[in-house]
Tab-separated table of N, CA and C in Angstrom:
chain	number	residue	atom	x	y	z
G	109	UNK	N	121.748	93.698	107.605
G	109	UNK	CA	122.099	92.450	106.699
G	109	UNK	C	122.626	91.461	107.527
G	110	UNK	N	122.177	90.366	107.421
G	110	UNK	CA	122.624	89.214	108.196
G	110	UNK	C	121.417	88.337	108.846
G	111	UNK	N	121.838	87.519	109.824
G	111	UNK	CA	120.612	86.789	110.301
G	111	UNK	C	119.771	87.580	111.321
G	112	UNK	N	120.277	88.498	111.903
G	112	UNK	CA	119.378	89.273	112.742
G	112	UNK	C	118.251	90.045	111.714
G	113	UNK	N	118.675	90.502	110.575
G	113	UNK	CA	117.669	91.029	109.712
G	113	UNK	C	116.708	90.208	109.231
G	114	UNK	N	117.378	89.144	108.798
G	114	UNK	CA	116.608	88.085	108.282
G	114	UNK	C	115.494	87.428	109.223
G	115	UNK	N	115.647	87.439	110.518
G	115	UNK	CA	114.718	87.026	111.425
G	115	UNK	C	113.758	88.141	111.645
G	116	UNK	N	114.133	89.334	111.711
G	116	UNK	CA	113.125	90.635	111.885
G	116	UNK	C	112.263	90.556	110.903
G	117	UNK	N	112.648	90.381	109.568
G	117	UNK	CA	111.743	90.214	108.382
G	117	UNK	C	110.786	89.095	108.319
G	118	UNK	N	111.279	88.044	108.908
G	118	UNK	CA	110.518	86.681	109.018
G	118	UNK	C	109.353	87.042	110.201
G	119	UNK	N	109.735	87.754	111.293
G	119	UNK	CA	108.889	87.932	112.252
G	119	UNK	C	107.786	89.039	111.840
G	120	UNK	N	108.243	90.207	110.908
G	120	UNK	CA	107.325	91.164	110.314
G	120	UNK	C	106.407	90.558	109.671
G	121	UNK	N	106.703	89.476	108.843
G	121	UNK	CA	105.733	88.744	107.861
G	121	UNK	C	104.733	88.003	108.553
G	122	UNK	N	105.159	87.279	109.603
G	122	UNK	CA	104.416	86.386	110.516
G	122	UNK	C	103.351	87.163	111.193
G	123	UNK	N	103.732	88.291	111.470
G	123	UNK	CA	102.912	89.289	112.344
G	123	UNK	C	101.815	89.894	111.337
G	124	UNK	N	102.241	90.301	110.181
G	124	UNK	CA	101.232	90.981	109.259
G	124	UNK	C	100.200	89.776	108.671
G	125	UNK	N	100.765	88.575	108.517
G	125	UNK	CA	99.864	87.469	108.296
G	125	UNK	C	98.940	87.181	109.222
G	126	UNK	N	99.306	87.196	110.558
G	126	UNK	CA	98.425	86.969	111.734
G	126	UNK	C	97.497	88.046	111.858
G	127	UNK	N	97.657	89.333	111.746
G	127	UNK	CA	96.852	90.473	111.653
G	127	UNK	C	95.871	90.394	110.670
G	128	UNK	N	96.129	89.925	109.386
G	128	UNK	CA	95.315	89.885	108.349
G	128	UNK	C	94.189	88.564	108.735
G	129	UNK	N	94.963	87.727	109.340
G	129	UNK	CA	93.792	86.446	109.718
G	129	UNK	C	92.901	86.714	110.674
G	130	UNK	N	93.114	87.551	111.440
G	130	UNK	CA	92.239	87.799	112.584
G	130	UNK	C	91.301	89.364	112.207
G	131	UNK	N	91.455	89.709	110.950
G	131	UNK	CA	90.702	90.714	110.528
G	131	UNK	C	91.033	91.937	110.544
G	132	UNK	N	92.295	92.273	110.855
G	132	UNK	CA	92.834	93.796	110.956
G	132	UNK	C	92.814	94.369	109.646
G	133	UNK	N	92.284	95.538	109.318
G	133	UNK	CA	92.184	95.998	107.950
G	133	UNK	C	93.292	97.061	107.962
G	134	UNK	N	93.647	97.678	108.942
G	134	UNK	CA	94.643	98.835	108.871
G	134	UNK	C	96.098	98.527	109.704
G	135	UNK	N	96.903	98.431	108.874
G	135	UNK	CA	98.139	98.476	109.808
G	135	UNK	C	98.966	99.682	109.011
G	136	UNK	N	99.374	100.306	109.992
G	136	UNK	CA	100.308	101.767	109.611
G	136	UNK	C	101.671	101.553	109.831
G	137	UNK	N	102.309	102.282	109.223
G	137	UNK	CA	103.997	102.132	109.201
G	137	UNK	C	104.366	102.819	110.482
G	138	UNK	N	105.373	102.526	111.128
G	138	UNK	CA	105.909	103.340	112.283
G	138	UNK	C	106.787	104.408	111.740
G	139	UNK	N	106.326	105.421	111.263
G	139	UNK	CA	106.934	106.846	110.774
G	139	UNK	C	105.868	107.845	111.058
G	140	UNK	N	106.631	109.086	111.155
G	140	UNK	CA	105.887	110.182	111.624
G	140	UNK	C	104.608	110.714	110.253
G	141	UNK	N	105.186	110.619	109.323
G	141	UNK	CA	104.329	110.995	108.022
G	141	UNK	C	103.189	110.231	107.661
G	142	UNK	N	103.442	109.036	107.796
G	142	UNK	CA	102.209	107.975	107.492
G	142	UNK	C	101.761	107.027	108.549
G	143	UNK	N	102.364	107.320	109.727
G	143	UNK	CA	101.972	106.460	110.811
G	143	UNK	C	100.779	107.103	111.660
G	144	UNK	N	99.834	107.641	110.918
G	144	UNK	CA	98.678	108.128	111.692
G	144	UNK	C	97.577	107.846	111.240
G	145	UNK	N	96.260	107.544	111.694
G	145	UNK	CA	94.910	107.466	111.376
G	145	UNK	C	94.117	108.432	111.969
G	146	UNK	N	93.068	109.031	111.174
G	146	UNK	CA	92.309	109.892	111.427
G	146	UNK	C	90.846	109.522	111.275
G	147	UNK	N	90.021	109.459	112.359
G	147	UNK	CA	88.549	109.261	111.965
G	147	UNK	C	87.810	110.281	113.086
G	148	UNK	N	87.166	110.988	112.135
G	148	UNK	CA	86.624	112.224	112.954
G	148	UNK	C	87.260	113.082	113.631
G	149	UNK	N	87.023	113.319	115.036
G	149	UNK	CA	87.976	113.986	115.889
G	149	UNK	C	88.967	113.423	116.372
G	150	UNK	N	89.117	111.940	115.959
G	150	UNK	CA	90.202	111.194	116.690
G	150	UNK	C	91.419	111.265	115.771
G	151	UNK	N	92.595	111.282	116.205
G	151	UNK	CA	93.856	110.947	115.632
G	151	UNK	C	94.581	109.988	116.439
G	152	UNK	N	94.879	108.792	115.758
G	152	UNK	CA	95.548	107.799	116.514
G	152	UNK	C	96.948	107.452	115.890
G	153	UNK	N	98.064	107.437	116.909
G	153	UNK	CA	99.386	107.154	116.415
G	153	UNK	C	100.015	106.127	117.365
G	154	UNK	N	100.956	105.599	117.135
G	154	UNK	CA	102.039	104.665	118.068
G	154	UNK	C	102.534	105.809	119.013
G	155	UNK	N	102.979	106.779	118.479
G	155	UNK	CA	103.934	107.743	119.356
G	155	UNK	C	105.156	107.611	118.879
G	156	UNK	N	106.164	108.722	118.860
G	156	UNK	CA	107.287	108.960	118.654
G	156	UNK	C	108.327	109.569	119.574
G	157	UNK	N	107.710	110.272	120.483
G	157	UNK	CA	108.576	110.786	121.339
G	157	UNK	C	108.474	110.379	122.921
G	158	UNK	N	109.373	110.592	123.768
G	158	UNK	CA	109.469	109.923	125.118
G	158	UNK	C	109.654	111.280	125.821
G	159	UNK	N	109.571	110.893	127.310
G	159	UNK	CA	109.616	111.941	128.342
G	159	UNK	C	108.482	112.591	128.751
G	160	UNK	N	108.761	113.290	129.740
G	160	UNK	CA	107.401	113.971	130.555
G	160	UNK	C	106.458	114.888	129.773
G	161	UNK	N	106.971	115.401	128.474
G	161	UNK	CA	106.188	116.336	127.746
G	161	UNK	C	105.735	115.556	126.305
G	162	UNK	N	105.990	114.155	126.310
G	162	UNK	CA	105.701	113.618	125.169
G	162	UNK	C	104.229	113.552	124.606
G	163	UNK	N	103.232	113.391	125.413
G	163	UNK	CA	101.681	113.430	125.149
G	163	UNK	C	101.429	114.838	124.561
G	164	UNK	N	101.824	115.950	125.383
G	164	UNK	CA	101.741	117.210	124.891
G	164	UNK	C	102.180	117.571	123.595
G	165	UNK	N	103.497	117.073	123.352
G	165	UNK	CA	104.076	117.597	122.194
G	165	UNK	C	103.451	116.615	120.879
G	166	UNK	N	103.020	115.508	121.146
G	166	UNK	CA	102.585	114.601	119.918
G	166	UNK	C	101.137	115.158	119.713
G	167	UNK	N	100.289	115.563	120.941
G	167	UNK	CA	98.942	116.354	120.492
G	167	UNK	C	99.024	117.620	119.741
G	168	UNK	N	100.056	118.390	120.197
G	168	UNK	CA	100.102	119.654	119.477
G	168	UNK	C	100.691	119.415	117.989
G	169	UNK	N	101.417	118.310	117.744
G	169	UNK	CA	101.796	118.015	116.194
G	169	UNK	C	100.455	117.343	115.544
G	170	UNK	N	99.712	116.499	116.028
G	170	UNK	CA	99.013	115.665	115.458
G	170	UNK	C	97.378	115.959	115.692
G	171	UNK	N	97.124	116.518	116.633
G	171	UNK	CA	95.673	116.640	117.266
G	171	UNK	C	94.983	117.830	116.412
G	172	UNK	N	93.925	117.407	115.797
G	172	UNK	CA	92.732	118.630	115.151
G	172	UNK	C	92.435	119.507	116.245
G	173	UNK	N	92.015	120.763	115.932
G	173	UNK	CA	91.300	121.626	117.017
G	173	UNK	C	90.132	120.994	117.408
G	174	UNK	N	89.928	120.988	118.748
G	174	UNK	CA	88.791	120.212	119.322
G	174	UNK	C	88.595	118.819	119.410
G	175	UNK	N	89.775	118.251	119.078
G	175	UNK	CA	89.852	116.824	118.713
G	175	UNK	C	90.681	116.083	120.061
G	176	UNK	N	90.919	114.907	119.875
G	176	UNK	CA	91.714	113.934	120.772
G	176	UNK	C	92.614	113.131	120.049
G	177	UNK	N	93.848	113.310	120.456
G	177	UNK	CA	95.058	112.461	120.047
G	177	UNK	C	95.126	111.157	121.100
G	178	UNK	N	95.116	109.931	120.523
G	178	UNK	CA	95.258	108.851	121.275
G	178	UNK	C	96.526	107.848	120.830
G	179	UNK	N	97.257	107.806	121.951
G	179	UNK	CA	98.774	107.119	121.589
G	179	UNK	C	99.123	106.048	122.389
G	180	UNK	N	100.301	105.304	122.092
G	180	UNK	CA	100.770	104.342	122.707
G	180	UNK	C	102.180	104.878	123.201
G	181	UNK	N	103.033	103.953	122.920
G	181	UNK	CA	104.489	104.162	122.919
G	181	UNK	C	105.188	104.384	124.297
G	182	UNK	N	104.339	105.157	125.249
G	182	UNK	CA	105.007	105.318	126.401
G	182	UNK	C	104.787	104.445	127.671
G	183	UNK	N	103.777	103.703	127.460
G	183	UNK	CA	103.448	102.592	128.346
G	183	UNK	C	102.639	103.204	129.623
G	184	UNK	N	102.320	104.429	129.731
G	184	UNK	CA	101.816	104.991	130.867
G	184	UNK	C	100.709	105.738	130.503
G	185	UNK	N	99.821	105.658	131.542
G	185	UNK	CA	98.495	106.504	131.311
G	185	UNK	C	98.566	107.844	131.781
G	186	UNK	N	98.121	108.361	130.637
G	186	UNK	CA	98.414	109.994	130.869
G	186	UNK	C	97.314	110.749	129.966
G	187	UNK	N	96.733	111.613	130.370
G	187	UNK	CA	95.708	112.532	129.711
G	187	UNK	C	96.101	113.999	129.947
G	188	UNK	N	96.231	114.851	128.899
G	188	UNK	CA	96.684	116.267	128.859
G	188	UNK	C	95.666	117.217	128.174
G	189	UNK	N	95.211	118.182	128.652
G	189	UNK	CA	94.490	119.262	127.902
G	189	UNK	C	95.833	120.044	127.065
G	190	UNK	N	95.179	120.319	125.791
G	190	UNK	CA	96.161	120.935	124.992
G	190	UNK	C	95.651	122.280	124.799
G	191	UNK	N	96.707	123.288	124.701
G	191	UNK	CA	96.635	124.730	124.321
G	191	UNK	C	96.343	124.896	122.855
G	192	UNK	N	95.183	124.795	122.615
G	192	UNK	CA	94.613	125.188	121.215
G	192	UNK	C	93.476	125.919	121.256
G	193	UNK	N	93.360	126.751	120.035
G	193	UNK	CA	91.970	127.614	120.092
G	193	UNK	C	90.875	127.132	120.534
G	194	UNK	N	90.430	125.835	119.803
G	194	UNK	CA	89.327	125.277	120.279
G	194	UNK	C	89.217	123.996	121.287
G	195	UNK	N	90.427	124.029	121.807
G	195	UNK	CA	90.592	122.913	122.794
G	195	UNK	C	91.221	121.558	122.088
G	196	UNK	N	91.856	120.728	122.712
G	196	UNK	CA	92.024	119.613	122.397
G	196	UNK	C	92.800	118.672	123.604
G	197	UNK	N	92.733	117.402	123.354
G	197	UNK	CA	93.177	116.478	124.726
G	197	UNK	C	94.226	115.384	123.681
G	198	UNK	N	95.224	115.152	124.564
G	198	UNK	CA	96.023	113.780	124.323
G	198	UNK	C	95.757	112.919	125.450
G	199	UNK	N	95.939	111.760	124.856
G	199	UNK	CA	95.817	110.604	125.779
G	199	UNK	C	96.898	109.427	125.567
G	200	UNK	N	97.681	109.123	126.288
G	200	UNK	CA	98.581	108.028	126.265
G	200	UNK	C	97.766	106.930	127.094
G	201	UNK	N	97.498	105.776	126.290
G	201	UNK	CA	96.662	104.822	126.652
G	201	UNK	C	97.284	103.839	127.579
G	202	UNK	N	98.553	103.788	127.905
G	202	UNK	CA	99.328	102.558	128.653
G	202	UNK	C	99.639	101.616	127.785
G	203	UNK	N	99.686	100.439	128.496
G	203	UNK	CA	99.987	99.067	127.557
G	203	UNK	C	99.004	98.035	127.933
G	204	UNK	N	98.777	96.965	127.193
G	204	UNK	CA	98.006	95.856	127.535
G	204	UNK	C	98.974	94.765	128.102
G	205	UNK	N	100.152	94.740	127.962
G	205	UNK	CA	101.105	93.729	128.168
G	205	UNK	C	101.277	93.598	129.687
G	206	UNK	N	102.065	92.428	130.052
G	206	UNK	CA	102.280	92.305	131.430
G	206	UNK	C	103.528	92.987	131.975
G	207	UNK	N	103.414	94.043	132.394
G	207	UNK	CA	104.455	94.841	132.710
G	207	UNK	C	105.579	94.279	133.378
G	208	UNK	N	105.368	93.233	134.485
G	208	UNK	CA	106.370	92.568	135.313
G	208	UNK	C	107.178	91.567	134.375
G	209	UNK	N	106.653	91.233	133.139
G	209	UNK	CA	107.172	90.203	132.306
G	209	UNK	C	108.115	90.971	131.226
G	210	UNK	N	108.222	92.168	131.408
G	210	UNK	CA	109.045	93.101	130.294
G	210	UNK	C	110.210	93.262	130.783
G	211	UNK	N	111.168	92.156	130.870
G	211	UNK	CA	112.570	92.100	131.419
G	211	UNK	C	113.447	93.174	130.809
G	212	UNK	N	113.177	93.798	129.676
G	212	UNK	CA	114.079	94.872	128.980
G	212	UNK	C	113.739	96.087	129.803
G	213	UNK	N	112.878	96.436	130.416
G	213	UNK	CA	112.604	97.734	131.051
G	213	UNK	C	112.944	97.440	132.798
G	214	UNK	N	113.470	96.463	133.160
G	214	UNK	CA	113.447	96.534	134.621
G	214	UNK	C	114.448	97.439	135.320
G	215	UNK	N	115.249	98.014	134.474
G	215	UNK	CA	116.445	98.855	135.162
G	215	UNK	C	115.813	100.224	134.766
G	216	UNK	N	114.954	100.599	133.970
G	216	UNK	CA	114.725	101.917	133.616
G	216	UNK	C	113.602	102.423	134.500
G	217	UNK	N	113.970	103.750	134.922
G	217	UNK	CA	113.056	104.414	135.942
G	217	UNK	C	111.729	104.533	135.307
G	218	UNK	N	111.550	104.968	133.997
G	218	UNK	CA	110.076	105.220	133.698
G	218	UNK	C	109.117	103.918	133.820
G	219	UNK	N	109.744	102.777	134.023
G	219	UNK	CA	108.700	101.791	134.264
G	219	UNK	C	108.016	101.836	135.454
G	220	UNK	N	108.427	102.695	136.384
G	220	UNK	CA	107.689	102.836	137.686
G	220	UNK	C	106.449	103.723	137.244
G	221	UNK	N	106.219	104.188	136.140
G	221	UNK	CA	105.065	105.226	135.712
G	221	UNK	C	104.229	104.396	134.806
G	222	UNK	N	104.668	103.235	134.546
G	222	UNK	CA	103.965	102.494	133.399
G	222	UNK	C	102.648	102.020	133.959
G	223	UNK	N	101.433	101.853	133.088
G	223	UNK	CA	100.170	101.203	133.743
G	223	UNK	C	99.606	100.290	132.544
G	224	UNK	N	98.625	99.609	133.009
G	224	UNK	CA	97.884	98.652	131.907
G	224	UNK	C	96.566	99.477	131.647
G	225	UNK	N	96.188	99.671	130.525
G	225	UNK	CA	94.876	100.216	130.208
G	225	UNK	C	94.568	100.380	128.872
G	226	UNK	N	93.568	100.940	128.403
G	226	UNK	CA	93.073	101.272	127.182
G	226	UNK	C	92.062	102.296	127.191
G	227	UNK	N	91.521	102.643	126.030
G	227	UNK	CA	90.470	103.753	125.875
G	227	UNK	C	89.152	103.114	125.216
G	228	UNK	N	87.940	103.927	125.447
G	228	UNK	CA	87.016	103.655	124.925
G	228	UNK	C	85.967	104.855	124.863
G	229	UNK	N	84.980	104.934	124.014
G	229	UNK	CA	84.126	106.120	124.171
G	229	UNK	C	83.234	106.172	122.942
G	230	UNK	N	82.631	107.461	122.777
G	230	UNK	CA	81.846	107.566	121.403
G	230	UNK	C	82.133	108.930	120.827
G	231	UNK	N	81.441	108.781	119.609
G	231	UNK	CA	81.562	110.117	118.691
G	231	UNK	C	80.215	110.123	118.211
G	232	UNK	N	79.510	111.305	118.336
G	232	UNK	CA	78.154	111.580	117.681
G	232	UNK	C	78.554	112.289	116.484
G	233	UNK	N	78.301	111.600	115.102
G	233	UNK	CA	78.700	112.237	113.942
G	233	UNK	C	77.717	113.449	113.591
G	234	UNK	N	76.639	113.386	114.295
G	234	UNK	CA	75.503	114.346	113.966
G	234	UNK	C	76.004	115.828	114.654
G	235	UNK	N	76.127	115.494	116.013
G	235	UNK	CA	76.462	116.860	116.761
G	235	UNK	C	77.795	117.124	116.713
G	236	UNK	N	78.836	115.887	116.414
G	236	UNK	CA	80.203	116.278	116.620
G	236	UNK	C	80.811	116.036	118.002
G	237	UNK	N	79.777	115.825	119.152
G	237	UNK	CA	80.300	115.635	120.333
G	237	UNK	C	81.037	114.209	120.372
G	238	UNK	N	81.962	114.288	121.518
G	238	UNK	CA	82.669	113.053	121.526
G	238	UNK	C	83.010	112.968	123.039
G	239	UNK	N	83.305	111.686	123.574
G	239	UNK	CA	83.912	111.441	124.689
G	239	UNK	C	84.971	110.334	124.872
G	240	UNK	N	86.006	110.270	125.399
G	240	UNK	CA	86.982	109.331	125.539
G	240	UNK	C	86.987	108.929	127.093
G	241	UNK	N	86.825	107.765	127.466
G	241	UNK	CA	87.078	107.375	128.713
G	241	UNK	C	88.253	106.293	128.846
G	242	UNK	N	89.207	106.235	129.933
G	242	UNK	CA	90.208	105.486	130.302
G	242	UNK	C	89.773	104.251	131.088
G	243	UNK	N	90.191	103.044	130.682
G	243	UNK	CA	89.884	102.011	131.609
G	243	UNK	C	91.358	101.598	131.997
G	244	UNK	N	91.530	101.205	133.272
G	244	UNK	CA	92.911	100.900	133.783
G	244	UNK	C	92.918	99.762	134.648
G	245	UNK	N	93.906	98.907	134.751
G	245	UNK	CA	93.887	97.863	135.790
G	245	UNK	C	94.730	98.527	136.779
G	246	UNK	N	94.307	98.014	138.105
G	246	UNK	CA	94.865	98.357	139.397
G	246	UNK	C	94.661	97.185	140.255
G	247	UNK	N	95.922	96.386	140.306
G	247	UNK	CA	95.942	95.220	141.161
G	247	UNK	C	95.206	94.272	140.212
G	248	UNK	N	94.161	93.459	140.914
G	248	UNK	CA	93.388	92.586	140.170
G	248	UNK	C	92.141	93.211	139.466
G	249	UNK	N	91.736	94.252	139.824
G	249	UNK	CA	90.584	94.979	139.370
G	249	UNK	C	90.963	95.878	137.945
G	250	UNK	N	89.757	95.902	137.173
G	250	UNK	CA	89.743	96.758	135.926
G	250	UNK	C	88.813	97.974	136.453
G	251	UNK	N	89.266	99.234	136.218
G	251	UNK	CA	88.535	100.318	136.503
G	251	UNK	C	87.885	100.992	135.225
G	252	UNK	N	86.532	100.993	135.087
G	252	UNK	CA	85.912	101.648	133.948
G	252	UNK	C	84.891	102.794	134.374
G	253	UNK	N	84.767	103.517	133.628
G	253	UNK	CA	83.410	104.459	133.870
G	253	UNK	C	82.341	103.714	133.379
G	254	UNK	N	81.307	103.474	134.326
G	254	UNK	CA	79.875	102.813	133.935
G	254	UNK	C	78.903	103.785	133.594
G	255	UNK	N	78.933	104.961	133.931
G	255	UNK	CA	77.784	105.950	133.711
G	255	UNK	C	78.348	107.269	133.513
G	256	UNK	N	77.756	107.909	132.568
G	256	UNK	CA	78.149	109.241	132.230
G	256	UNK	C	76.987	110.099	132.221
G	257	UNK	N	76.979	111.196	133.060
G	257	UNK	CA	75.936	111.922	133.178
G	257	UNK	C	76.349	113.431	133.542
G	258	UNK	N	75.200	114.435	133.093
G	258	UNK	CA	75.927	115.705	133.530
G	258	UNK	C	75.059	116.017	134.966
G	259	UNK	N	75.581	116.765	135.880
G	259	UNK	CA	75.047	117.061	137.169
G	259	UNK	C	74.855	118.465	137.463
C-alpha cells in the first residue's frame, strides 16, 4: 500500500500492454503452480530456486521424463543431466541483459558466474526426438552451434 505499490502496479500494466502490442500471446504468473508452460518435451519456467543445485532441483520438480526444462532466474549458463528413469536435462539460459549495467548485483558473488545467452533447437513431433543448443556471448562474439551431425 502506498506510492511504491501504485508505481509497481502502473509498471506491471505498462509492461503487459507492451507485451500485447508486440504480439506476446502467453504471459505466465510468477508462481510455482501456474508459472510453467509445457510444449511437447519442453517445460519452460522463470525459475524459483537459487544456488548451485537450482537447475537440478527445478528439473526434478518440473521436467517430464525424457524431456527438457528451460529456465531463467539464475542469470548463469548451466546445463545438467537429471537422474530420471528415461533421462532428462535442465538448462539455465543465462540472461540477455547487459550484466555490467546491473548495479543491484555488483556486490554479490554469484554475478561472477552470470553469462549472456539463450537457447534454440528443434522438436520432431513425429519421432519425438529433440535437441536444444545454447548460444552464448563471449566478449564481442556470439557462439552458436552451426551444424549438428552424428559421427
